[in-house]
PDB file of C-alpha atoms in Angstrom:
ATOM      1  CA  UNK A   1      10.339   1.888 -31.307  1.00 64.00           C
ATOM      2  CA  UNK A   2      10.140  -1.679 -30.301  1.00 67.00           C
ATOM      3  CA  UNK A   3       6.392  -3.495 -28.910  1.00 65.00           C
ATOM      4  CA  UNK A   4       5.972  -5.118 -25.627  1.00 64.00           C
ATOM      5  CA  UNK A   5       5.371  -8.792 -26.074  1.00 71.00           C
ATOM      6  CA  UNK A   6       1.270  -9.614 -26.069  1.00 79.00           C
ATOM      7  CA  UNK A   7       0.012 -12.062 -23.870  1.00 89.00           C
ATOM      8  CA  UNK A   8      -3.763 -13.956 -23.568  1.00 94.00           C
ATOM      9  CA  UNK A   9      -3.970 -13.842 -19.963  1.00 95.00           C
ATOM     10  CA  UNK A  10      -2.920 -10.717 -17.525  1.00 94.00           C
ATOM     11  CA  UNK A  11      -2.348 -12.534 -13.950  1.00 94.00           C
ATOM     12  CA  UNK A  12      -2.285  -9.797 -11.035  1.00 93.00           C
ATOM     13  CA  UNK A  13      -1.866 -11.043  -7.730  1.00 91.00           C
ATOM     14  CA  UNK A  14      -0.614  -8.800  -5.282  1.00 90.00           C
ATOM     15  CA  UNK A  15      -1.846  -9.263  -1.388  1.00 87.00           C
ATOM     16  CA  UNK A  16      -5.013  -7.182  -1.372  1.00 83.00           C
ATOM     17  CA  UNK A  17      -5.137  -4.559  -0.500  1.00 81.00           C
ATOM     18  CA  UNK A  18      -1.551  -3.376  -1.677  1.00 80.00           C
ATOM     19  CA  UNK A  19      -2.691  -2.962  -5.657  1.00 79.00           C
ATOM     20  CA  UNK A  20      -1.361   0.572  -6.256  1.00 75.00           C
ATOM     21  CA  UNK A  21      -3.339   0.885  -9.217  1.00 76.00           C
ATOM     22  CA  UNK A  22      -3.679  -1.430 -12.204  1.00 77.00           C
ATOM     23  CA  UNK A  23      -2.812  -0.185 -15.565  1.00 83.00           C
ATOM     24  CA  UNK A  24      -0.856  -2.302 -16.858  1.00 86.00           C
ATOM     25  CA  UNK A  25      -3.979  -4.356 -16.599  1.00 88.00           C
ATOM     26  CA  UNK A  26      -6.431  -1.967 -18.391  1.00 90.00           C
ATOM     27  CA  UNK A  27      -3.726  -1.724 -21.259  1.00 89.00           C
ATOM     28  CA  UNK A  28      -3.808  -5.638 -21.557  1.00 90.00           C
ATOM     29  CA  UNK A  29      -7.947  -5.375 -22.095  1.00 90.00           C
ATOM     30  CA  UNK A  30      -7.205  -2.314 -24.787  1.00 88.00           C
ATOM     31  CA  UNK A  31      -5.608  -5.153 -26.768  1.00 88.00           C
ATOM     32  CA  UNK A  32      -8.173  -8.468 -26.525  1.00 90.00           C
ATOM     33  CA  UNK A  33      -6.195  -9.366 -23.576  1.00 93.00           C
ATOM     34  CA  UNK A  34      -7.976 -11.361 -20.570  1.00 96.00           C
ATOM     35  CA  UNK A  35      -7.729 -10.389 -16.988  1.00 96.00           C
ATOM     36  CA  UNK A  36      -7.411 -12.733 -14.411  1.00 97.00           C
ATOM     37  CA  UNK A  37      -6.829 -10.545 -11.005  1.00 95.00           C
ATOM     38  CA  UNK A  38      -7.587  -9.931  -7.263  1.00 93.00           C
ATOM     39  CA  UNK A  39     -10.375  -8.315  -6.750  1.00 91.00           C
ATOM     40  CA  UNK A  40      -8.436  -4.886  -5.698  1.00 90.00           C
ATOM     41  CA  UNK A  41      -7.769  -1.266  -7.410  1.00 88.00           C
ATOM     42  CA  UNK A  42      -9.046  -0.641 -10.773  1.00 91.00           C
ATOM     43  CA  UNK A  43     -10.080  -4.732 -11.074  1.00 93.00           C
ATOM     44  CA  UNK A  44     -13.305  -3.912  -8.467  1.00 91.00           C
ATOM     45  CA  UNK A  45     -14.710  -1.705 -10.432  1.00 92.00           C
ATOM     46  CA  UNK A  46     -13.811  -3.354 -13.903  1.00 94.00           C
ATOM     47  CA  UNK A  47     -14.974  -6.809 -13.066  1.00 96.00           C
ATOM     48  CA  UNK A  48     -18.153  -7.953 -14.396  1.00 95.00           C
ATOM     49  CA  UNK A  49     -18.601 -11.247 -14.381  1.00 94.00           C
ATOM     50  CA  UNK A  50     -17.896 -11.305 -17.931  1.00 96.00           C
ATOM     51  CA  UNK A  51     -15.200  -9.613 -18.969  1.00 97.00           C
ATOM     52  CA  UNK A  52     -12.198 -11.777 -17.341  1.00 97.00           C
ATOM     53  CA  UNK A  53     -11.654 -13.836 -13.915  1.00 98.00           C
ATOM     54  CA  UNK A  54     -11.311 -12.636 -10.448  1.00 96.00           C
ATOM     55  CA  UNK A  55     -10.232 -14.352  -6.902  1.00 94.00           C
ATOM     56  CA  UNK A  56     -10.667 -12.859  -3.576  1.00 86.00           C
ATOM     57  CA  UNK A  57     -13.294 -11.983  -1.101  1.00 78.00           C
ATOM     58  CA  UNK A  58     -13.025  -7.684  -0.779  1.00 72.00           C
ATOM     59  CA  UNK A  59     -11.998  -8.911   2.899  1.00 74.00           C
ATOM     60  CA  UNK A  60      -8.734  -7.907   5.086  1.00 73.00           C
ATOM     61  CA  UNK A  61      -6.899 -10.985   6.435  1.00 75.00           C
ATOM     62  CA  UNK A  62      -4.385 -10.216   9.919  1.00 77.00           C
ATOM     63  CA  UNK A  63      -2.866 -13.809   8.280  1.00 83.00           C
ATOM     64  CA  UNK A  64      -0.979 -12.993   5.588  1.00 83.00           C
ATOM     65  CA  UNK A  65      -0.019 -16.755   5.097  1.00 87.00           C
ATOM     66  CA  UNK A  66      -3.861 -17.309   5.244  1.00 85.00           C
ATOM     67  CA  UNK A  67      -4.468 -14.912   2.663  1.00 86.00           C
ATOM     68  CA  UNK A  68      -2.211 -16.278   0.219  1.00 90.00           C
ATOM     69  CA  UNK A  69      -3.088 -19.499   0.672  1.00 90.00           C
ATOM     70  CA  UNK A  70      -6.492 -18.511   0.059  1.00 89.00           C
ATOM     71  CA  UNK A  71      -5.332 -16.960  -3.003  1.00 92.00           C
ATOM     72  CA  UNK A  72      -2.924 -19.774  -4.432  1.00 94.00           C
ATOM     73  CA  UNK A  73      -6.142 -22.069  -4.467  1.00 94.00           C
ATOM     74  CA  UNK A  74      -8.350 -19.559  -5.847  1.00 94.00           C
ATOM     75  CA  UNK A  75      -5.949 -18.868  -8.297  1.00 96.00           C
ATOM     76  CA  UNK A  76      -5.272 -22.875  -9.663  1.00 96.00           C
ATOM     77  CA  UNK A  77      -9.328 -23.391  -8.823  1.00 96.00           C
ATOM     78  CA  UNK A  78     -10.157 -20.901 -11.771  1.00 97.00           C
ATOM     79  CA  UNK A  79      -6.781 -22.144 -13.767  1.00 97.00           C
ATOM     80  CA  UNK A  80      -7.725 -25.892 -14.009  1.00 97.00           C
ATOM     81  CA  UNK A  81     -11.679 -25.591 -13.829  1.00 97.00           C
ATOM     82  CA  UNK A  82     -12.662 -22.298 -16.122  1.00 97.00           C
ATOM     83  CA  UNK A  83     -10.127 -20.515 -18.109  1.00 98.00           C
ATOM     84  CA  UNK A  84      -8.049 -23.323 -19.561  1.00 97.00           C
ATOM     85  CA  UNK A  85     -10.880 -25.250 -20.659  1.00 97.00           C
ATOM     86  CA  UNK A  86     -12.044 -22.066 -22.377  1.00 98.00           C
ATOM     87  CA  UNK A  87      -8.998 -21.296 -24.177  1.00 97.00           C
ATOM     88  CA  UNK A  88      -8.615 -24.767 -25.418  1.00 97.00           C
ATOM     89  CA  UNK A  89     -12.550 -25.261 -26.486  1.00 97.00           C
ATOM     90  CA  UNK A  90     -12.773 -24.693 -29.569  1.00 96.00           C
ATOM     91  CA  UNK A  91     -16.108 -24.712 -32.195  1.00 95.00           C
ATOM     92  CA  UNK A  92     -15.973 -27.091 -35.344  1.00 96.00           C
ATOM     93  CA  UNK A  93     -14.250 -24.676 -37.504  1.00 96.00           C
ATOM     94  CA  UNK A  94     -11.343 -24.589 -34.971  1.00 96.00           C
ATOM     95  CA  UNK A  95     -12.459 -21.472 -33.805  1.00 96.00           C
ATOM     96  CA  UNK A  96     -12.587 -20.556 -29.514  1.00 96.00           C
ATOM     97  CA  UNK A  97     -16.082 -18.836 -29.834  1.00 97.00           C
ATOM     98  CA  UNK A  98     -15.875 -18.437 -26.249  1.00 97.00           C
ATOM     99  CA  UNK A  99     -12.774 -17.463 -25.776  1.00 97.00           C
ATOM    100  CA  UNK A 100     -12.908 -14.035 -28.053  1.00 97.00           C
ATOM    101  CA  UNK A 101     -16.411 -13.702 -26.923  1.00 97.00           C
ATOM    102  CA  UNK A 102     -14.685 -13.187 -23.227  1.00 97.00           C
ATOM    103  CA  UNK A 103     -12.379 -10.939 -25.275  1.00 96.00           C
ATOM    104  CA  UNK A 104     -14.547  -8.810 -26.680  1.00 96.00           C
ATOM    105  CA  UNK A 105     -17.172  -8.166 -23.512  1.00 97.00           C
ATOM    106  CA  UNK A 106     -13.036  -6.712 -22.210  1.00 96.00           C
ATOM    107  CA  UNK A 107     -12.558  -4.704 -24.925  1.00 95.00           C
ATOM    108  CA  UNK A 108     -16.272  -3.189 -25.147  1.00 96.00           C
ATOM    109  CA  UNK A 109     -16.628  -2.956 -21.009  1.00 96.00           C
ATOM    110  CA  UNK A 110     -13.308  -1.844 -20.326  1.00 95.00           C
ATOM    111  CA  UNK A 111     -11.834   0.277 -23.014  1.00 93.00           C
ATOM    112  CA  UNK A 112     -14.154   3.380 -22.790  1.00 93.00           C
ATOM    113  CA  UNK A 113     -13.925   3.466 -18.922  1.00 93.00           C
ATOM    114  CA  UNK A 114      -9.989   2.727 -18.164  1.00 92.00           C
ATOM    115  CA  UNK A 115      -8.174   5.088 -20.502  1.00 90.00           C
ATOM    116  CA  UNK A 116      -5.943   8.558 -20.698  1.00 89.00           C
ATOM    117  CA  UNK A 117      -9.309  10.338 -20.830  1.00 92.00           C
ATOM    118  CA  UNK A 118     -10.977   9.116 -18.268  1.00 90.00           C
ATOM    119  CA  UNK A 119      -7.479   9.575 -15.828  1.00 90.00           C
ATOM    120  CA  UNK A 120      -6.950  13.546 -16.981  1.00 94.00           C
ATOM    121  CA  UNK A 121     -10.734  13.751 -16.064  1.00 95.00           C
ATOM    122  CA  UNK A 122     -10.917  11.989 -12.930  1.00 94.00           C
ATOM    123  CA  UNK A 123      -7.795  14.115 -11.973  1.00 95.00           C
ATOM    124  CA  UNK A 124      -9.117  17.099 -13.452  1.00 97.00           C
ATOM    125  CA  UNK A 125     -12.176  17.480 -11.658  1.00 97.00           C
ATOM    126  CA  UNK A 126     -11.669  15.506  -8.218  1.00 96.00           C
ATOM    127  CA  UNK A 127      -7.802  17.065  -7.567  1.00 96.00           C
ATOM    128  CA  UNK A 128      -6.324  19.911  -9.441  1.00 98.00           C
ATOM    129  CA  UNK A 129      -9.956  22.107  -9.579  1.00 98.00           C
ATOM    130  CA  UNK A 130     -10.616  21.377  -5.868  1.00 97.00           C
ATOM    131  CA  UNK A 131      -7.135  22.652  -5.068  1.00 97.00           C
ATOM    132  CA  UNK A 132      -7.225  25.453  -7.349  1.00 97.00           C
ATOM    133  CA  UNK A 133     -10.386  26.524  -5.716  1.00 96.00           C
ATOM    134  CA  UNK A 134      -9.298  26.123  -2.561  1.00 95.00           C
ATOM    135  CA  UNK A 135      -6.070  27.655  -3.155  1.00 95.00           C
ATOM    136  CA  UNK A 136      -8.150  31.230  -4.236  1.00 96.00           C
ATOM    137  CA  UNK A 137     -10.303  30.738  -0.719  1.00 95.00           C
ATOM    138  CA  UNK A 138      -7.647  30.601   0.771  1.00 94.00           C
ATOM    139  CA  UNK A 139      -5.683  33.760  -1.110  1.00 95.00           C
ATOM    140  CA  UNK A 140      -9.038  35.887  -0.380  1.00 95.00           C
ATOM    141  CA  UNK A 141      -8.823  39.387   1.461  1.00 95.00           C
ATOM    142  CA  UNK A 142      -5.174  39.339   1.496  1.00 95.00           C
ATOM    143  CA  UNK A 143      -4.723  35.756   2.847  1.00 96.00           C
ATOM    144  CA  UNK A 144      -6.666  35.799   6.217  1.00 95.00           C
ATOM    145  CA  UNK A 145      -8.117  32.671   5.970  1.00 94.00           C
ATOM    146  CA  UNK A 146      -4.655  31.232   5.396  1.00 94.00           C
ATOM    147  CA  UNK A 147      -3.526  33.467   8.567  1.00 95.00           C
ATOM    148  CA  UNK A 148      -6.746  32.302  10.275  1.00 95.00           C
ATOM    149  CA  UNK A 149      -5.329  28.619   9.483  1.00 94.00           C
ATOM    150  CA  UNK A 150      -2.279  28.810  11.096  1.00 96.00           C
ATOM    151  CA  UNK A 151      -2.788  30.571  13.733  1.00 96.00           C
ATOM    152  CA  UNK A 152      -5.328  27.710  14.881  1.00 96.00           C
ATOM    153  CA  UNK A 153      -2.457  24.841  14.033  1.00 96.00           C
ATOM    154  CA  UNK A 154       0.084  27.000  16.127  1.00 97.00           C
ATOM    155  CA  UNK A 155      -2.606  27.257  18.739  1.00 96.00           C
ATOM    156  CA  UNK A 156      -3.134  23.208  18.485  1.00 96.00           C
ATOM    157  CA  UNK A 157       0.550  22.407  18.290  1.00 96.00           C
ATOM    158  CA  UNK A 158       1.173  24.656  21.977  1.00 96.00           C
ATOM    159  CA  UNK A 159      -2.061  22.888  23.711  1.00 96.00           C
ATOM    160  CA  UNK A 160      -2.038  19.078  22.634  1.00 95.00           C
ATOM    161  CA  UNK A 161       0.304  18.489  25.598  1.00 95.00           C
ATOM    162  CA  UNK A 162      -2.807  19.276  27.639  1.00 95.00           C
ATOM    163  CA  UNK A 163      -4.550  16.390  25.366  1.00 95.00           C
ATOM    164  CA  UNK A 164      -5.086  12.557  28.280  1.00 94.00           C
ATOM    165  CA  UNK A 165      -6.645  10.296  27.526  1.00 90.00           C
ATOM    166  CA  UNK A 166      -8.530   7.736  30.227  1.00 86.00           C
ATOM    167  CA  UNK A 167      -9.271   4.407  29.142  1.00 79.00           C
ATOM    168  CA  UNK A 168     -12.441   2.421  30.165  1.00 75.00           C
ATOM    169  CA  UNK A 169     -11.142   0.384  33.282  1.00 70.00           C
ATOM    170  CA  UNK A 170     -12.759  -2.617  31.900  1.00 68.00           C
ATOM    171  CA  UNK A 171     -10.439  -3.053  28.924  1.00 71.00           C
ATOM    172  CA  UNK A 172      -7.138  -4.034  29.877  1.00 71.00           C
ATOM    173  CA  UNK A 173      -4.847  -2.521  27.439  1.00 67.00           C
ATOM    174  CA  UNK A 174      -2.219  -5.515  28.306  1.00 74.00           C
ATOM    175  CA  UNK A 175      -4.878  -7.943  26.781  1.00 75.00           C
ATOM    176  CA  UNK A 176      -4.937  -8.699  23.470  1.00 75.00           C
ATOM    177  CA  UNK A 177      -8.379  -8.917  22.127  1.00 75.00           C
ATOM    178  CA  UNK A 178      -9.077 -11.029  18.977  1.00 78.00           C
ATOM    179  CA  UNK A 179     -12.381 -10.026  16.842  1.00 75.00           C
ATOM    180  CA  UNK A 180     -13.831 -11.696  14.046  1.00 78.00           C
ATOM    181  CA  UNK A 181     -14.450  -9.662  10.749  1.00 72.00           C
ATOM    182  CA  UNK A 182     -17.386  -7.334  10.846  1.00 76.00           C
ATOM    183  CA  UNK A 183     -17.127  -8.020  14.801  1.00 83.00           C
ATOM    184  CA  UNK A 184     -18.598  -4.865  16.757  1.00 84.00           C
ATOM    185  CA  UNK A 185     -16.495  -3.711  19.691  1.00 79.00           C
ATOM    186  CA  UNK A 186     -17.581  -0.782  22.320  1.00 81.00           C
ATOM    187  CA  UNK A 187     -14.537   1.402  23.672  1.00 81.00           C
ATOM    188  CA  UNK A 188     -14.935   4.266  26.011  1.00 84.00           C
ATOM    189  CA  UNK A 189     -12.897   6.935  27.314  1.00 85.00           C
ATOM    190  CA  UNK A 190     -12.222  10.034  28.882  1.00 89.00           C
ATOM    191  CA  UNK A 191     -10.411  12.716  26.755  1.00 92.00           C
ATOM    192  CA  UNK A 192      -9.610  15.470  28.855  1.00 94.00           C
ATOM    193  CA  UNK A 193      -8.649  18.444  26.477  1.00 95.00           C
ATOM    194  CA  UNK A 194      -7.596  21.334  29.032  1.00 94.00           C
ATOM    195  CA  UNK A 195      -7.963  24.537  26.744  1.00 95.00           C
ATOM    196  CA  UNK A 196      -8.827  23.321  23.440  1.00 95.00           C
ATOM    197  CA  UNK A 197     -12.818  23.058  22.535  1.00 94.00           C
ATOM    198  CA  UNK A 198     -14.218  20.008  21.802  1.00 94.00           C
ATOM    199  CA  UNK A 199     -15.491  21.295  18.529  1.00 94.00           C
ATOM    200  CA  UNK A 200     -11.963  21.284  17.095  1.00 93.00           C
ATOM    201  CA  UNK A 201     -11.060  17.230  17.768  1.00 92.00           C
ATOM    202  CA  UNK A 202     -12.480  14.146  16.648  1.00 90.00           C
ATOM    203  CA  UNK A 203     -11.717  11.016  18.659  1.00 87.00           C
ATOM    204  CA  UNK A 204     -10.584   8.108  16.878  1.00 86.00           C
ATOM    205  CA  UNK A 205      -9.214   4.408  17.441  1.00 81.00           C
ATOM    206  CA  UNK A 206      -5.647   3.179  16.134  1.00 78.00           C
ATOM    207  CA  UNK A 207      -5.711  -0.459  15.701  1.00 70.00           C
ATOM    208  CA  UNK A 208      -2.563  -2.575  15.478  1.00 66.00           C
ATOM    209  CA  UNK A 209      -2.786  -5.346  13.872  1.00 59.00           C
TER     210      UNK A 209
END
């Protein structure tokens, strides 16, 4: 069975926040391997400080050509300033002390926390035994809260028609309204929800970027 080829430097740069998940980035740090990545999926949680280099800001840009611009000099910022000059310093014995130093704070912060273990537990314990145990509450007393269940969704599905909705009259809905980030904005309305109670909705905003 043949190797993948080794590398010194893992770069991961998808648009944030559209990481699906990272491994291929965890395996690099399993094998001395140095992460230089976006600040999104597993690389959030991973990051120290230490243990690689990361670019972005954890904030959600409406401009993707902003954002990657943003990105493209964060990216050749850390290139030309910190991790090339690291991996070319070397001590007098010809040695980059720093270099596996960054290595090894990846291998010892990283290795125990991103592996097969940790991913059976994680599913383990926050999917499959929450859905087996809700799968028996559900199977209880010969099903009825399963019957109970969808009755209430066929119940929901015949009454949303009766579901309006009333805007506040001093939004127009024609305008487009432009917020900055972290930007609070009030909205009112009037749901009118004919036979359904009020305990069984939740109203919530759809925004469009």
């Amino acid at each position: 069975r043949d190797l993948i080829s080794g590398v010194d430097v893992w770069l991961n740069n998808p648009r944030r926040p559209q990481e699906a998940s990272g491994t291929s980035g965890q395996k690099v740090a399993l094998n001395g391997g140095i992460n230089l990545s976006v600040l999104d999926g597993w690389w959030c949680e991973g990051y120290d400080g230490k243990n690689g280099f990361a670019f972005g800001d954890r904030e959600d840009y409406s401009d993707l050509e902003e954002l990657d611009s943003w990105d493209s000099d964060a990216i050749y910022d850390i290139l030309e300033n910190d991790l090339i000059p690291l991996y070319y310093k070397r001590g007098d014995d010809g040695i980059p002390h720093d270099w596996i130093k960054m290595m090894k704070n990846s291998m010892v912060s990283l290795s125990p926390v991103f592996n097969t273990f940790r991913m059976v537990k994680d599913y383990t314990n926050k999917m499959y035994l929450p859905a087996i145990k809700q799968g028996e509450e559900f199977a209880k007393n010969d099903f009825a809260l399963a019957r109970d269940f969808s009755g209430w969704r066929d119940k929901m599905n015949h009454l949303w028609s009766q579901i309006t909705v009333q805007i506040d009259e001093s939004i127009d809905p024609d305008h487009e309204i432009v917020l900055k980030y972290n930007e609070p904005l009030k909205l009112r309305a009037k749901v009118h929800l004919g036979e359904i109670d009020p305990s069984e909705v939740k109203v919530q905003v759809y925004l469009i970027n």
